[in-house]
Amino acid sequence: QVQLVESGGGLVQPGGSLRLSCAASGSLFSINVMGWYRQAPGKQRELVVTVSSGNNTNIADSVKGRFTISTDNAKNTVYLQMNSLKPTDTAVYYCYANVRRLATATNFNYWGQGTQVTVSS
């Protein structure tokens, strides 16, 4: 019903930058919350940053000041600008959306496939 397509991952050196994108597609839905989580090997999936339709933002302390989320509402797309990357940022980054299904007036979570971000020299 809703698909999240991610792009932009890759290998960068410490201190470098990457920008991830995630586009939501489908029919008869509206977005409540959209953003990014990440998961490193052997660790729990953790919040990176999300933004709500009311423009409320949640961001992890570990990335605050380095990562920025932005939106293109016409394209149902969110971006994650990652600057000053550290080796500890290495993880699979998953796009996340909580959407409202208009037909049933119910909320559901959706996840992207994930994109690998590796920060290494």
Short mmCIF file of C-alpha atoms in Angstrom, two decimals:
data_model
loop_
_atom_site.label_atom_id
_atom_site.label_comp_id
_atom_site.label_asym_id
_atom_site.label_seq_id
_atom_site.Cartn_x
_atom_site.Cartn_y
_atom_site.Cartn_z
CA GLN A 1 0.00 0.00 0.00
CA VAL A 2 2.85 2.33 0.86
CA GLN A 3 6.41 1.91 -0.33
CA LEU A 4 9.50 3.69 0.92
CA VAL A 5 12.41 3.87 -1.49
CA GLU A 6 15.79 4.90 -0.12
CA SER A 7 18.97 6.02 -1.80
CA GLY A 8 22.22 7.78 -1.04
CA GLY A 9 24.23 5.41 1.11
CA GLY A 10 27.88 4.69 0.57
CA LEU A 11 31.40 4.81 1.91
CA VAL A 12 32.88 8.03 3.23
CA GLN A 13 35.89 9.02 5.26
CA PRO A 14 35.55 10.39 8.77
CA GLY A 15 34.55 14.03 8.61
CA GLY A 16 32.82 13.55 5.29
CA SER A 17 29.22 14.04 4.30
CA LEU A 18 26.40 12.07 2.75
CA ARG A 19 22.81 12.81 1.91
CA LEU A 20 20.13 10.15 2.04
CA SER A 21 16.74 10.40 0.44
CA CYS A 22 13.51 8.52 0.97
CA ALA A 23 10.41 8.78 -1.17
CA ALA A 24 7.02 7.50 -0.09
CA SER A 25 4.64 6.29 -2.75
CA GLY A 26 1.18 4.80 -2.75
CA SER A 27 -2.41 5.85 -2.65
CA LEU A 28 -4.90 7.12 -0.15
CA PHE A 29 -2.59 7.91 2.70
CA SER A 30 -1.25 10.85 4.58
CA ILE A 31 2.00 11.00 6.50
CA ASN A 32 1.98 11.51 10.23
CA VAL A 33 5.69 11.05 10.86
CA MET A 34 8.63 10.41 8.58
CA GLY A 35 12.33 10.08 9.19
CA TRP A 36 15.26 7.82 9.81
CA TYR A 37 16.43 5.05 12.10
CA ARG A 38 19.69 3.16 11.98
CA GLN A 39 21.05 -0.18 13.10
CA ALA A 40 24.65 -1.20 13.52
CA PRO A 41 25.64 -4.88 13.62
CA GLY A 42 24.85 -6.40 17.00
CA LYS A 43 22.97 -3.33 18.19
CA GLN A 44 19.38 -2.28 18.46
CA ARG A 45 17.73 -0.13 15.87
CA GLU A 46 17.78 3.42 17.13
CA LEU A 47 16.18 6.71 16.28
CA VAL A 48 18.20 9.12 14.19
CA VAL A 49 15.67 11.84 13.45
CA THR A 50 12.00 12.12 12.60
CA VAL A 51 9.69 14.95 11.73
CA SER A 52 5.92 15.03 12.07
CA SER A 53 3.27 16.64 9.92
CA GLY A 54 3.09 19.29 12.61
CA ASN A 55 6.82 19.97 12.13
CA ASN A 56 7.81 18.51 15.47
CA THR A 57 11.27 16.98 15.32
CA ASN A 58 12.85 14.22 17.38
CA ILE A 59 16.58 13.83 17.01
CA ALA A 60 19.15 11.67 18.73
CA ASP A 61 21.70 13.44 20.88
CA SER A 62 24.46 11.53 19.11
CA VAL A 63 23.71 13.24 15.79
CA LYS A 64 22.32 16.58 16.89
CA GLY A 65 24.25 19.40 15.30
CA ARG A 66 25.60 17.15 12.55
CA PHE A 67 22.51 15.69 10.87
CA THR A 68 19.60 17.62 9.42
CA ILE A 69 16.27 16.37 8.15
CA SER A 70 14.42 18.17 5.39
CA THR A 71 11.28 17.50 3.39
CA ASP A 72 9.89 17.97 -0.07
CA ASN A 73 6.17 17.71 0.48
CA ALA A 74 5.29 17.74 -3.20
CA LYS A 75 7.35 14.59 -3.71
CA ASN A 76 6.55 12.94 -0.37
CA THR A 77 10.28 12.80 0.17
CA VAL A 78 12.53 13.32 3.15
CA TYR A 79 16.25 13.86 3.14
CA LEU A 80 18.93 13.28 5.71
CA GLN A 81 21.96 15.50 5.38
CA MET A 82 24.80 13.95 7.35
CA ASN A 83 27.88 16.04 8.03
CA SER A 84 30.99 15.48 10.11
CA LEU A 85 30.49 11.75 9.90
CA LYS A 86 32.14 9.51 12.45
CA PRO A 87 32.96 5.79 12.35
CA THR A 88 30.26 5.31 14.98
CA ASP A 89 27.71 6.49 12.42
CA THR A 90 28.35 3.31 10.44
CA ALA A 91 25.05 1.45 10.19
CA VAL A 92 22.21 0.49 7.96
CA TYR A 93 19.91 3.46 7.75
CA TYR A 94 16.20 2.78 7.45
CA CYS A 95 13.60 5.20 6.29
CA TYR A 96 10.52 5.18 8.49
CA ALA A 97 7.02 6.46 8.03
CA ASN A 98 3.92 6.35 10.14
CA VAL A 99 1.01 6.91 7.79
CA ARG A 100 -2.70 7.25 8.09
CA ARG A 101 -4.70 5.02 5.77
CA LEU A 102 -7.54 7.25 4.68
CA ALA A 103 -9.90 4.41 3.82
CA THR A 104 -9.81 2.98 7.33
CA ALA A 105 -8.63 5.99 9.31
CA THR A 106 -5.94 3.88 10.94
CA ASN A 107 -2.23 4.42 11.41
CA PHE A 108 0.50 2.04 10.25
CA ASN A 109 4.27 1.92 10.32
CA TYR A 110 6.32 1.36 7.17
CA TRP A 111 10.02 0.78 6.71
CA GLY A 112 12.35 1.21 3.81
CA GLN A 113 14.71 -1.50 2.67
CA GLY A 114 17.71 0.14 4.28
CA THR A 115 20.85 1.67 2.88
CA GLN A 116 24.37 1.04 4.14
CA VAL A 117 26.42 3.95 5.41
CA THR A 118 30.05 3.16 6.16
CA VAL A 119 32.39 5.72 7.67
CA SER A 120 35.97 4.52 7.55
CA SER A 121 39.43 5.62 6.58
#
